[in-house]
Amino acid sequence: MLDLETLLSLKRLGPYNGDLQAHLDNLKLIGKYTPKIALVEIALRNSLDHLLSAKDTEWINNSTDPRVIQMRTETLKACKATTLNHDSHLSKMTLGMVIYLIRQEKLLAHILDATKIELQSYDPSNKKRHFINGRKSHLNHYHKAEAVLSLFHILRNRCYHWENITKVRVGKNGQTYPRLTTKILDNFIGIHPSKIEKFLEDLLRAFGEDLLRYANH
């Protein structure tokens, strides 16, 4: 029988300085966030499908996008099938593919209402005004939606790979900065670990108050 540290991997325990309790606490935190992460992912997939199905109910099978064609081919191979219906393809679509298509089809503003999202509320290092084309300006709603979508994708992947989502970076000035960051128009935007739940709730609200109420039911 292997000992506990070998089973958990000493290398993987490195970010926790070998603290087994900290490792377990992080897994429990991921478990706490998982329902809301799942709801955001489900809402993104179904919002995309709703908008594209309005034009073509078989948009996945009829798509000529090279990445969608590759996805269909790989899915058929994995399922050992020659054909799959629309819903089967949709259910197997990765989050990365969903986000790619939302951007490709320019649907972001139609799916997420970012008007009430305040990026600076997730960490003080997120400024109200950012450098855009060399000048300080406010990010528009589309760029804010881009930022939160990117941050969600990173957060979801880190959670589902059981990474340490509580880590922060300490700057030379001794100030802490988020490790969960994305870059929009040459500006870094991040989420402090203590603000992850607020971020997820704001993102759920961006789909509609009903989804947020359902998540907190």
XYZ file of N, CA, C and O in Angstrom:
868
model
N 0.847 -1.199 0.000
C 0.000 0.000 0.000
C 0.887 1.256 0.000
O 1.881 1.324 0.721
N 0.491 2.247 -0.800
C 1.244 3.496 -0.849
C 0.828 4.400 0.303
O -0.320 4.389 0.747
N 1.790 5.211 0.774
C 1.461 6.150 1.852
C 0.676 7.329 1.269
O 0.618 7.538 0.057
N 0.061 8.125 2.164
C -0.837 9.198 1.762
C -0.137 10.227 0.874
O -0.682 10.667 -0.149
N 1.079 10.635 1.234
C 1.777 11.662 0.471
C 2.107 11.182 -0.933
O 2.097 11.966 -1.885
N 2.394 9.898 -1.071
C 2.656 9.352 -2.405
C 1.370 9.311 -3.218
O 1.355 9.641 -4.411
N 0.280 8.930 -2.575
C -1.006 8.882 -3.263
C -1.442 10.261 -3.752
O -2.022 10.399 -4.826
N -1.161 11.280 -2.960
C -1.562 12.641 -3.315
C -0.527 13.341 -4.189
O -0.838 14.354 -4.810
N 0.725 12.805 -4.207
C 1.850 13.345 -4.979
C 2.497 14.535 -4.256
O 1.882 15.600 -4.093
N 3.727 14.329 -3.849
C 4.466 15.402 -3.178
C 4.598 16.626 -4.071
O 4.568 17.770 -3.598
N 4.739 16.378 -5.381
C 4.855 17.485 -6.324
C 3.585 18.326 -6.327
O 3.636 19.560 -6.355
N 2.440 17.663 -6.296
C 1.168 18.380 -6.294
C 0.916 19.094 -4.981
O 0.167 20.077 -4.912
N 1.539 18.598 -3.916
C 1.385 19.243 -2.612
C 2.312 20.448 -2.452
O 2.181 21.208 -1.494
N 3.220 20.631 -3.417
C 4.167 21.739 -3.364
C 3.525 23.096 -3.175
O 3.959 23.886 -2.314
N 2.485 23.429 -3.956
C 1.831 24.742 -3.803
C 1.201 24.959 -2.433
O 0.822 26.081 -2.094
N 1.074 23.897 -1.647
C 0.496 24.004 -0.302
C 1.575 23.890 0.767
O 1.267 23.755 1.949
N 2.860 23.928 0.330
C 3.992 23.764 1.250
C 3.881 22.479 2.065
O 4.250 22.441 3.245
N 3.340 21.457 1.394
C 3.223 20.155 2.058
C 2.116 20.062 3.080
O 1.999 19.053 3.790
N 1.287 21.099 3.179
C 0.206 21.126 4.175
C -0.991 20.337 3.652
O -1.736 20.807 2.777
N -1.196 19.149 4.199
C -2.282 18.285 3.743
C -3.657 18.901 4.001
O -4.579 18.751 3.198
N -3.800 19.601 5.111
C -5.089 20.207 5.436
C -5.421 21.330 4.452
O -6.577 21.469 4.024
N -4.401 22.103 4.085
C -4.618 23.181 3.115
C -5.038 22.597 1.765
O -5.893 23.159 1.073
N -4.442 21.468 1.404
C -4.805 20.786 0.165
C -6.271 20.339 0.196
O -7.030 20.557 -0.758
N -6.683 19.755 1.314
C -8.062 19.298 1.458
C -9.029 20.471 1.475
O -10.110 20.418 0.865
N -8.659 21.551 2.163
C -9.518 22.733 2.225
C -9.738 23.315 0.826
O -10.842 23.785 0.501
N -8.701 23.283 -0.002
C -8.830 23.788 -1.373
C -9.806 22.931 -2.174
O -10.639 23.451 -2.922
N -9.729 21.614 -2.001
C -10.657 20.724 -2.703
C -12.103 20.979 -2.256
O -13.030 20.946 -3.072
N -12.286 21.225 -0.965
C -13.629 21.518 -0.459
C -14.152 22.839 -1.022
O -15.345 22.981 -1.320
N -13.238 23.806 -1.173
C -13.620 25.104 -1.737
C -14.051 24.939 -3.191
O -15.057 25.517 -3.625
N -13.309 24.126 -3.933
C -13.687 23.839 -5.315
C -15.063 23.182 -5.359
O -15.905 23.511 -6.199
N -15.291 22.254 -4.423
C -16.596 21.602 -4.339
C -17.713 22.598 -4.080
O -18.812 22.477 -4.635
N -17.438 23.599 -3.266
C -18.430 24.635 -2.963
C -18.782 25.445 -4.209
O -19.949 25.797 -4.427
N -17.768 25.723 -5.036
C -17.988 26.551 -6.224
C -18.543 25.759 -7.412
O -19.073 26.350 -8.354
N -18.400 24.436 -7.376
C -18.724 23.611 -8.542
C -20.146 23.798 -9.078
O -20.327 23.917 -10.296
N -21.206 23.842 -8.247
C -22.554 24.021 -8.808
C -22.684 25.309 -9.630
O -23.313 25.302 -10.698
N -22.102 26.404 -9.154
C -22.208 27.674 -9.879
C -21.361 27.658 -11.148
O -21.769 28.208 -12.185
N -20.198 27.023 -11.080
C -19.377 26.886 -12.286
C -20.135 26.065 -13.323
O -20.176 26.418 -14.508
N -20.754 24.983 -12.879
C -21.508 24.124 -13.796
C -22.667 24.884 -14.431
O -22.925 24.753 -15.639
N -23.367 25.689 -13.643
C -24.508 26.435 -14.175
C -24.078 27.463 -15.216
O -24.769 27.663 -16.221
N -22.942 28.115 -14.981
C -22.443 29.077 -15.973
C -22.110 28.355 -17.272
O -22.477 28.803 -18.364
N -21.425 27.219 -17.165
C -21.058 26.463 -18.357
C -22.312 25.983 -19.111
O -22.385 26.075 -20.343
N -23.287 25.483 -18.385
C -24.531 25.027 -19.006
C -25.240 26.195 -19.702
O -25.729 26.067 -20.837
N -25.281 27.344 -19.030
C -25.954 28.516 -19.593
C -25.247 29.012 -20.851
O -25.906 29.423 -21.824
N -23.931 28.984 -20.861
C -23.178 29.401 -22.049
C -23.495 28.485 -23.231
O -23.767 28.954 -24.340
N -23.453 27.183 -22.989
C -23.702 26.212 -24.065
C -25.126 26.361 -24.624
O -25.335 26.404 -25.842
N -26.111 26.469 -23.740
C -27.497 26.541 -24.198
C -27.847 27.891 -24.814
O -28.691 27.969 -25.716
N -27.207 28.958 -24.354
C -27.422 30.278 -24.962
C -26.872 30.290 -26.386
O -27.517 30.812 -27.314
N -25.684 29.733 -26.553
C -25.103 29.626 -27.893
C -26.023 28.827 -28.809
O -26.319 29.246 -29.935
N -26.488 27.685 -28.322
C -27.339 26.821 -29.144
C -28.661 27.516 -29.496
O -29.141 27.417 -30.630
N -29.226 28.217 -28.532
C -30.500 28.909 -28.775
C -30.353 29.935 -29.889
O -31.205 30.009 -30.799
N -29.276 30.713 -29.850
C -29.085 31.770 -30.841
C -28.782 31.207 -32.224
O -29.311 31.684 -33.229
N -27.943 30.188 -32.294
C -27.586 29.628 -33.594
C -28.702 28.753 -34.162
O -28.880 28.679 -35.377
N -29.462 28.096 -33.297
C -30.563 27.253 -33.766
C -31.707 28.078 -34.344
O -32.530 27.555 -35.118
N -31.763 29.353 -33.990
C -32.790 30.227 -34.561
C -32.599 30.369 -36.066
O -33.553 30.628 -36.813
N -31.355 30.189 -36.522
C -31.046 30.275 -37.957
C -30.985 28.894 -38.609
O -31.343 28.734 -39.771
N -30.503 27.901 -37.846
C -30.343 26.555 -38.406
C -30.364 25.552 -37.260
O -29.443 25.506 -36.448
N -31.416 24.762 -37.190
C -31.552 23.801 -36.088
C -30.504 22.695 -36.137
O -30.318 21.985 -35.160
N -29.829 22.554 -37.271
C -28.763 21.559 -37.407
C -27.412 22.243 -37.630
O -26.582 21.782 -38.408
N -27.190 23.358 -36.906
C -25.994 24.157 -37.174
C -24.697 23.417 -36.886
O -23.664 23.697 -37.525
N -24.686 22.471 -35.967
C -23.446 21.730 -35.689
C -23.117 20.805 -36.864
O -22.007 20.836 -37.401
N -24.080 20.012 -37.292
C -23.837 19.087 -38.404
C -23.627 19.814 -39.727
O -22.950 19.286 -40.626
N -24.179 21.020 -39.857
C -24.058 21.768 -41.114
C -22.887 22.749 -41.124
O -22.599 23.347 -42.161
N -22.211 22.905 -39.995
C -21.129 23.887 -39.909
C -19.962 23.530 -40.829
O -19.588 22.368 -40.971
N -19.387 24.563 -41.437
C -18.190 24.378 -42.273
C -16.945 24.920 -41.578
O -15.873 24.971 -42.179
N -17.094 25.330 -40.323
C -15.949 25.804 -39.553
C -14.986 24.630 -39.333
O -15.398 23.574 -38.850
N -13.685 24.794 -39.665
C -12.727 23.685 -39.530
C -12.670 23.083 -38.133
O -12.532 21.861 -37.978
N -12.804 23.924 -37.114
C -12.737 23.398 -35.745
C -13.988 22.590 -35.391
O -13.909 21.600 -34.666
N -15.120 23.006 -35.906
C -16.346 22.249 -35.654
C -16.303 20.923 -36.412
O -16.708 19.883 -35.883
N -15.805 20.962 -37.635
C -15.671 19.726 -38.415
C -14.755 18.740 -37.695
O -15.055 17.539 -37.589
N -13.632 19.250 -37.170
C -12.711 18.387 -36.425
C -13.375 17.823 -35.175
O -13.225 16.638 -34.853
N -14.154 18.675 -34.482
C -14.869 18.223 -33.285
C -15.846 17.111 -33.631
O -15.915 16.091 -32.926
N -16.601 17.290 -34.730
C -17.559 16.264 -35.138
C -16.848 14.948 -35.435
O -17.289 13.877 -35.005
N -15.725 15.044 -36.140
C -14.971 13.841 -36.514
C -14.467 13.105 -35.277
O -14.599 11.881 -35.161
N -13.902 13.857 -34.337
C -13.352 13.249 -33.122
C -14.459 12.662 -32.253
O -14.276 11.601 -31.633
N -15.604 13.348 -32.197
C -16.724 12.854 -31.401
C -17.276 11.554 -31.978
O -17.555 10.598 -31.240
N -17.427 11.501 -33.294
C -17.912 10.280 -33.943
C -16.964 9.115 -33.703
O -17.393 7.991 -33.421
N -15.669 9.402 -33.793
C -14.667 8.358 -33.566
C -14.737 7.843 -32.138
O -14.704 6.633 -31.889
N -14.841 8.792 -31.170
C -14.900 8.402 -29.757
C -16.155 7.593 -29.452
O -16.137 6.677 -28.622
N -17.252 7.915 -30.145
C -18.523 7.222 -29.915
C -18.672 5.979 -30.794
O -19.678 5.263 -30.677
N -17.691 5.766 -31.681
C -17.740 4.647 -32.630
C -19.055 4.669 -33.404
O -19.773 3.666 -33.522
N -19.365 5.883 -33.907
C -20.617 6.079 -34.640
C -20.332 6.719 -35.998
O -19.261 7.305 -36.207
N -21.258 6.597 -36.905
C -21.121 7.244 -38.212
C -21.903 8.555 -38.262
O -21.573 9.450 -39.035
N -22.932 8.658 -37.426
C -23.707 9.896 -37.324
C -24.151 10.107 -35.874
O -24.304 9.141 -35.123
N -24.332 11.369 -35.520
C -24.896 11.728 -34.215
C -25.869 12.870 -34.428
O -25.652 13.732 -35.291
N -26.932 12.906 -33.650
C -27.874 14.011 -33.804
C -27.324 15.275 -33.139
O -26.308 15.254 -32.445
N -28.019 16.367 -33.347
C -27.572 17.675 -32.875
C -27.347 17.697 -31.364
O -26.307 18.146 -30.881
N -28.328 17.189 -30.614
C -28.237 17.238 -29.150
C -27.062 16.413 -28.625
O -26.431 16.799 -27.624
N -26.761 15.307 -29.278
C -25.629 14.479 -28.850
C -24.315 15.213 -29.051
O -23.429 15.190 -28.184
N -24.168 15.865 -30.200
C -22.961 16.665 -30.452
C -22.855 17.808 -29.436
O -21.787 18.078 -28.890
N -23.979 18.473 -29.191
C -23.978 19.623 -28.281
C -23.569 19.205 -26.875
O -22.784 19.889 -26.223
N -24.072 18.081 -26.406
C -23.786 17.623 -25.046
C -22.309 17.266 -24.859
O -21.807 17.292 -23.740
N -21.639 16.942 -25.951
C -20.229 16.543 -25.868
C -19.278 17.690 -26.210
O -18.062 17.519 -26.190
N -19.824 18.849 -26.494
C -19.000 20.001 -26.872
C -18.258 20.550 -25.653
O -18.840 20.753 -24.583
N -16.968 20.771 -25.783
C -16.164 21.278 -24.669
C -16.449 22.752 -24.418
O -16.931 23.476 -25.307
N -16.119 23.204 -23.228
C -16.273 24.617 -22.909
C -15.412 25.469 -23.839
O -15.836 26.538 -24.282
N -14.210 24.994 -24.125
C -13.329 25.733 -25.025
C -13.972 25.952 -26.387
O -13.869 27.043 -26.968
N -14.646 24.923 -26.911
C -15.329 25.046 -28.197
C -16.508 26.009 -28.104
O -16.750 26.813 -28.999
N -17.260 25.926 -27.011
C -18.396 26.837 -26.814
C -17.915 28.288 -26.820
O -18.494 29.148 -27.509
N -16.852 28.561 -26.085
C -16.328 29.927 -26.011
C -15.778 30.371 -27.365
O -15.982 31.519 -27.794
N -15.092 29.471 -28.046
C -14.575 29.783 -29.384
C -15.722 30.210 -30.313
O -15.615 31.217 -31.031
N -16.817 29.460 -30.299
C -17.938 29.755 -31.189
C -18.665 31.042 -30.796
O -19.110 31.802 -31.661
N -18.774 31.290 -29.507
C -19.389 32.551 -29.056
C -18.603 33.738 -29.600
O -19.186 34.716 -30.092
N -17.286 33.652 -29.527
C -16.451 34.734 -30.050
C -16.517 34.784 -31.576
O -16.617 35.862 -32.170
N -16.420 33.624 -32.198
C -16.408 33.532 -33.652
C -17.683 34.096 -34.254
O -17.651 34.776 -35.281
N -18.805 33.813 -33.611
C -20.112 34.260 -34.114
C -20.494 35.645 -33.587
O -21.590 36.134 -33.853
N -19.578 36.231 -32.792
C -19.805 37.578 -32.243
C -21.124 37.654 -31.454
O -21.945 38.566 -31.637
N -21.302 36.691 -30.564
C -22.541 36.590 -29.793
C -22.390 37.006 -28.332
O -23.359 36.941 -27.576
N -21.182 37.398 -27.951
C -20.915 37.641 -26.534
C -21.872 38.657 -25.924
O -22.432 38.435 -24.850
N -22.069 39.771 -26.610
C -22.946 40.823 -26.067
C -24.401 40.374 -26.014
O -25.202 40.915 -25.239
N -24.767 39.375 -26.832
C -26.133 38.862 -26.830
C -26.360 37.835 -25.723
O -27.501 37.524 -25.382
N -25.267 37.297 -25.182
C -25.366 36.241 -24.169
C -25.153 36.777 -22.766
O -25.874 36.413 -21.834
N -24.177 37.671 -22.604
C -23.845 38.201 -21.276
C -24.142 39.688 -21.189
O -23.698 40.463 -22.046
N -24.857 40.084 -20.163
C -25.093 41.501 -19.897
C -24.058 41.966 -18.868
O -24.216 41.734 -17.675
N -23.009 42.605 -19.376
C -21.900 42.999 -18.495
C -22.036 44.418 -17.962
O -21.105 44.947 -17.358
N -23.193 45.031 -18.146
C -23.359 46.434 -17.773
C -23.151 46.682 -16.281
O -22.678 47.741 -15.878
N -23.523 45.700 -15.447
C -23.416 45.897 -13.996
C -22.165 45.265 -13.395
O -21.980 45.284 -12.176
N -21.305 44.696 -14.230
C -20.081 44.071 -13.730
C -19.018 45.137 -13.503
O -18.740 45.945 -14.397
N -18.454 45.161 -12.306
C -17.392 46.109 -11.953
C -16.122 45.304 -11.695
O -15.974 44.681 -10.645
N -15.221 45.321 -12.644
C -14.016 44.489 -12.548
C -13.163 44.846 -11.337
O -12.520 43.978 -10.747
N -13.162 46.109 -10.951
C -12.325 46.518 -9.817
C -12.819 45.935 -8.505
O -12.088 45.921 -7.509
N -14.051 45.423 -8.486
C -14.566 44.822 -7.250
C -13.953 43.453 -6.987
O -14.100 42.913 -5.892
N -13.241 42.890 -7.972
C -12.616 41.581 -7.795
C -11.183 41.677 -7.286
O -10.651 40.708 -6.785
N -10.584 42.847 -7.422
C -9.246 43.090 -6.861
C -8.895 44.562 -7.069
O -9.219 45.129 -8.125
N -8.239 45.198 -6.080
C -7.886 46.620 -6.216
C -6.962 46.907 -7.396
O -6.904 48.041 -7.879
N -6.224 45.886 -7.865
C -5.308 46.103 -8.990
C -6.051 46.267 -10.317
O -5.463 46.713 -11.310
N -7.338 45.921 -10.327
C -8.164 46.141 -11.531
C -8.647 47.590 -11.511
O -9.529 47.944 -10.741
N -8.080 48.406 -12.355
C -8.417 49.828 -12.361
C -9.706 50.096 -13.136
O -10.095 49.329 -14.015
N -10.341 51.210 -12.793
C -11.551 51.595 -13.520
C -11.224 52.001 -14.950
O -12.006 51.798 -15.872
N -10.036 52.586 -15.115
C -9.637 53.029 -16.446
C -8.386 52.260 -16.862
O -7.513 51.991 -16.052
N -8.316 51.910 -18.138
C -7.230 51.101 -18.654
C -6.628 51.771 -19.873
O -7.258 52.619 -20.510
N -5.396 51.382 -20.182
C -4.769 51.908 -21.374
C -5.314 51.184 -22.598
O -5.184 49.971 -22.733
N -5.957 51.927 -23.477
C -6.502 51.399 -24.721
C -5.951 52.240 -25.856
O -6.204 53.443 -25.925
N -5.156 51.615 -26.717
C -4.491 52.323 -27.814
C -3.668 53.502 -27.307
O -3.648 54.582 -27.901
N -2.989 53.272 -26.174
C -2.096 54.283 -25.626
C -2.770 55.361 -24.812
O -2.100 56.256 -24.283
N -4.080 55.313 -24.679
C -4.804 56.331 -23.916
C -5.629 55.675 -22.825
O -6.135 54.569 -22.998
N -5.764 56.363 -21.693
C -6.558 55.825 -20.595
C -8.038 55.990 -20.907
O -8.502 57.074 -21.240
N -8.754 54.879 -20.783
C -10.179 54.906 -21.076
C -10.867 53.772 -20.334
O -10.222 52.848 -19.852
N -12.180 53.841 -20.246
C -12.953 52.771 -19.616
C -13.147 51.629 -20.613
O -13.330 51.855 -21.810
N -13.100 50.400 -20.104
C -13.436 49.258 -20.955
C -14.931 49.305 -21.264
O -15.738 49.574 -20.380
N -15.292 49.042 -22.510
C -16.716 49.006 -22.829
C -17.323 47.686 -22.368
O -16.619 46.794 -21.895
N -18.627 47.557 -22.491
C -19.316 46.367 -21.978
C -18.859 45.101 -22.686
O -18.779 44.032 -22.069
N -18.538 45.208 -23.980
C -18.079 44.030 -24.714
C -16.747 43.545 -24.160
O -16.558 42.347 -23.946
N -15.819 44.467 -23.899
C -14.509 44.079 -23.378
C -14.615 43.531 -21.953
O -13.865 42.626 -21.575
N -15.545 44.073 -21.178
C -15.769 43.516 -19.842
C -16.310 42.089 -19.942
O -15.899 41.203 -19.189
N -17.221 41.870 -20.870
C -17.755 40.525 -21.077
C -16.650 39.576 -21.536
O -16.588 38.421 -21.103
N -15.752 40.067 -22.396
C -14.605 39.272 -22.844
C -13.735 38.890 -21.651
O -13.283 37.748 -21.538
N -13.502 39.843 -20.763
C -12.650 39.604 -19.597
C -13.244 38.553 -18.680
O -12.557 37.618 -18.261
N -14.528 38.678 -18.368
C -15.142 37.725 -17.428
C -15.259 36.336 -18.048
O -15.125 35.327 -17.355
N -15.482 36.275 -19.364
C -15.558 34.978 -20.034
C -14.204 34.280 -19.986
O -14.117 33.082 -19.698
N -13.146 35.036 -20.240
C -11.794 34.482 -20.179
C -11.440 34.046 -18.761
O -10.895 32.958 -18.543
N -11.768 34.877 -17.778
C -11.491 34.544 -16.380
C -12.266 33.301 -15.947
O -11.746 32.450 -15.227
N -13.507 33.199 -16.408
C -14.300 32.009 -16.066
C -13.674 30.748 -16.638
O -13.596 29.721 -15.948
N -13.227 30.807 -17.872
C -12.614 29.642 -18.517
C -11.379 29.186 -17.737
O -11.190 27.992 -17.482
N -10.557 30.143 -17.319
C -9.347 29.820 -16.548
C -9.724 29.227 -15.194
O -9.176 28.206 -14.763
N -10.675 29.874 -14.512
C -11.111 29.394 -13.197
C -11.680 27.991 -13.288
O -11.329 27.113 -12.477
N -12.535 27.753 -14.263
C -13.158 26.443 -14.421
C -12.103 25.367 -14.634
O -12.138 24.302 -14.011
N -11.127 25.642 -15.496
C -10.091 24.644 -15.775
C -9.211 24.385 -14.552
O -8.837 23.247 -14.275
N -8.899 25.437 -13.815
C -8.073 25.248 -12.616
C -8.828 24.447 -11.560
O -8.253 23.597 -10.887
N -10.104 24.725 -11.424
C -10.900 23.977 -10.449
C -11.005 22.513 -10.840
O -10.852 21.615 -10.010
N -11.271 22.246 -12.112
C -11.497 20.870 -12.553
C -10.207 20.087 -12.750
O -10.246 18.887 -13.019
N -9.060 20.779 -12.591
C -7.776 20.084 -12.537
C -7.225 20.116 -11.107
O -6.062 19.826 -10.873
N -8.093 20.493 -10.175
C -7.807 20.461 -8.737
C -6.566 21.272 -8.366
O -5.804 20.903 -7.494
N -6.378 22.424 -9.056
C -5.246 23.292 -8.736
C -5.568 24.156 -7.525
O -6.731 24.301 -7.131
N -4.526 24.745 -6.941
C -4.697 25.597 -5.769
C -5.260 26.948 -6.203
O -4.550 27.771 -6.789
N -6.542 27.184 -5.932
C -7.185 28.429 -6.360
C -7.074 29.525 -5.299
O -7.602 30.621 -5.487
N -6.375 29.234 -4.194
C -6.231 30.230 -3.120
C -4.900 30.972 -3.206
O -4.664 31.899 -2.431
N -4.047 30.577 -4.151
C -2.720 31.194 -4.231
C -2.802 32.627 -4.744
O -3.632 32.960 -5.587
N -1.918 33.461 -4.211
C -1.768 34.834 -4.693
C -0.294 35.087 -4.983
O 0.578 34.329 -4.566
N -0.020 36.149 -5.711
C 1.362 36.544 -6.005
C 1.707 37.748 -5.144
O 0.907 38.682 -5.027
N 2.877 37.727 -4.530
C 3.329 38.842 -3.696
C 4.329 39.681 -4.494
O 5.347 39.183 -4.953
N 4.001 40.952 -4.675
C 4.860 41.849 -5.435
C 6.043 42.338 -4.617
O 6.145 42.085 -3.409
N 6.960 43.039 -5.257
C 8.149 43.571 -4.579
C 7.779 44.565 -3.490
O 8.530 44.770 -2.536
N 6.607 45.173 -3.650
C 6.143 46.133 -2.647
C 5.427 45.458 -1.478
O 4.923 46.113 -0.578
N 5.400 44.117 -1.505
C 4.744 43.373 -0.440
C 3.245 43.224 -0.628
O 2.578 42.535 0.146
N 2.715 43.860 -1.657
C 1.279 43.784 -1.921
C 0.952 42.470 -2.628
O 1.742 41.944 -3.404
N -0.224 41.928 -2.344
C -0.643 40.672 -2.983
C -1.438 40.970 -4.258
O -2.201 41.940 -4.314
N -1.233 40.118 -5.251
C -1.922 40.246 -6.529
C -2.511 38.889 -6.912
O -1.984 37.849 -6.539
N -3.593 38.888 -7.678
C -4.206 37.616 -8.066
C -3.300 36.796 -8.982
O -2.536 37.354 -9.768
N -3.411 35.482 -8.876
C -2.781 34.591 -9.849
C -3.766 34.223 -10.950
O -3.377 33.794 -12.022
N -5.039 34.385 -10.648
C -6.089 34.126 -11.634
C -6.288 35.411 -12.431
O -6.993 36.330 -12.005
N -5.635 35.506 -13.589
C -5.655 36.741 -14.366
C -5.866 36.460 -15.856
O -5.630 35.358 -16.335
N -6.308 37.499 -16.545
C -6.397 37.460 -18.005
C -5.934 38.801 -18.539
O -5.752 39.753 -17.771
N -5.720 38.862 -19.845
C -5.217 40.089 -20.464
C -6.193 40.558 -21.524
O -6.533 39.816 -22.452
N -6.675 41.779 -21.372
C -7.595 42.384 -22.322
C -7.011 43.716 -22.773
O -6.745 44.591 -21.945
N -6.772 43.847 -24.072
C -6.215 45.094 -24.624
C -4.967 45.538 -23.865
O -4.829 46.693 -23.461
N -4.051 44.584 -23.631
C -2.774 44.844 -22.948
C -2.933 45.221 -21.478
O -2.010 45.759 -20.860
N -4.101 44.969 -20.908
C -4.336 45.243 -19.491
C -4.623 43.935 -18.766
O -5.434 43.135 -19.221
N -3.935 43.726 -17.620
C -4.165 42.517 -16.830
C -5.322 42.746 -15.867
O -5.394 43.774 -15.198
N -6.216 41.770 -15.814
C -7.373 41.828 -14.923
C -7.429 40.512 -14.166
O -7.282 39.437 -14.767
N -7.607 40.588 -12.843
C -7.569 39.369 -12.047
C -8.674 39.288 -11.012
O -9.432 40.240 -10.796
N -8.743 38.118 -10.390
C -9.714 37.876 -9.322
C -8.965 37.421 -8.080
O -8.245 36.414 -8.117
N -9.131 38.130 -6.979
C -8.548 37.698 -5.711
C -9.315 36.458 -5.245
O -10.542 36.367 -5.437
N -8.624 35.478 -4.633
C -9.310 34.259 -4.198
C -10.545 34.516 -3.342
O -11.533 33.768 -3.438
N -10.525 35.565 -2.546
C -11.664 35.861 -1.672
C -12.873 36.396 -2.445
O -13.970 36.523 -1.887
N -12.684 36.710 -3.715
C -13.760 37.289 -4.526
C -14.295 36.323 -5.583
O -15.088 36.723 -6.441
N -13.863 35.062 -5.533
C -14.296 34.100 -6.553
C -15.810 33.898 -6.521
O -16.469 33.882 -7.563
N -16.376 33.760 -5.326
C -17.823 33.542 -5.243
C -18.592 34.752 -5.766
O -19.592 34.599 -6.476
N -18.136 35.947 -5.432
C -18.780 37.161 -5.945
C -18.701 37.184 -7.472
O -19.683 37.524 -8.152
N -17.546 36.819 -8.018
C -17.377 36.785 -9.462
C -18.386 35.831 -10.105
O -19.050 36.173 -11.089
N -18.518 34.634 -9.545
C -19.447 33.646 -10.096
C -20.897 34.136 -10.002
O -21.693 33.935 -10.926
N -21.237 34.789 -8.896
C -22.607 35.286 -8.742
C -22.879 36.428 -9.721
O -23.973 36.513 -10.298
N -21.900 37.300 -9.929
C -22.062 38.378 -10.913
C -22.225 37.802 -12.315
O -23.010 38.320 -13.122
N -21.479 36.735 -12.601
C -21.561 36.108 -13.917
C -22.924 35.441 -14.121
O -23.532 35.550 -15.196
N -23.422 34.773 -13.090
C -24.763 34.181 -13.170
C -25.814 35.265 -13.378
O -26.745 35.103 -14.175
N -25.658 36.372 -12.680
C -26.605 37.491 -12.815
C -26.567 38.069 -14.228
O -27.570 38.589 -14.727
N -25.396 37.994 -14.871
C -25.258 38.532 -16.227
C -26.103 37.765 -17.239
O -26.404 38.272 -18.319
N -26.513 36.539 -16.880
C -27.458 35.780 -17.714
C -28.894 36.141 -17.359
O -29.799 35.959 -18.174
N -29.097 36.581 -16.122
C -30.447 36.908 -15.661
C -30.594 36.591 -14.186
O -29.961 35.665 -13.670
N -31.408 37.362 -13.501
C -31.613 37.172 -12.064
C -32.187 35.794 -11.743
O -31.916 35.237 -10.683
N -32.974 35.234 -12.664
C -33.567 33.907 -12.409
C -32.512 32.846 -12.210
O -32.658 31.964 -11.355
N -31.446 32.910 -12.991
C -30.387 31.900 -12.881
C -29.654 32.043 -11.549
O -29.331 31.039 -10.908
N -29.423 33.270 -11.122
C -28.754 33.487 -9.838
C -29.632 32.987 -8.691
O -29.135 32.331 -7.764
N -30.926 33.270 -8.747
C -31.835 32.794 -7.699
C -31.851 31.260 -7.671
O -31.871 30.644 -6.603
N -31.861 30.652 -8.840
C -31.844 29.187 -8.924
C -30.574 28.632 -8.306
O -30.613 27.646 -7.567
N -29.440 29.284 -8.574
C -28.146 28.816 -8.044
C -28.106 28.901 -6.526
O -27.469 28.074 -5.861
N -28.800 29.894 -5.968
C -28.770 30.103 -4.518
C -29.967 29.490 -3.811
O -30.171 29.702 -2.615
N -30.756 28.718 -4.539
C -31.968 28.120 -3.976
C -31.614 27.100 -2.890
O -30.741 26.270 -3.086
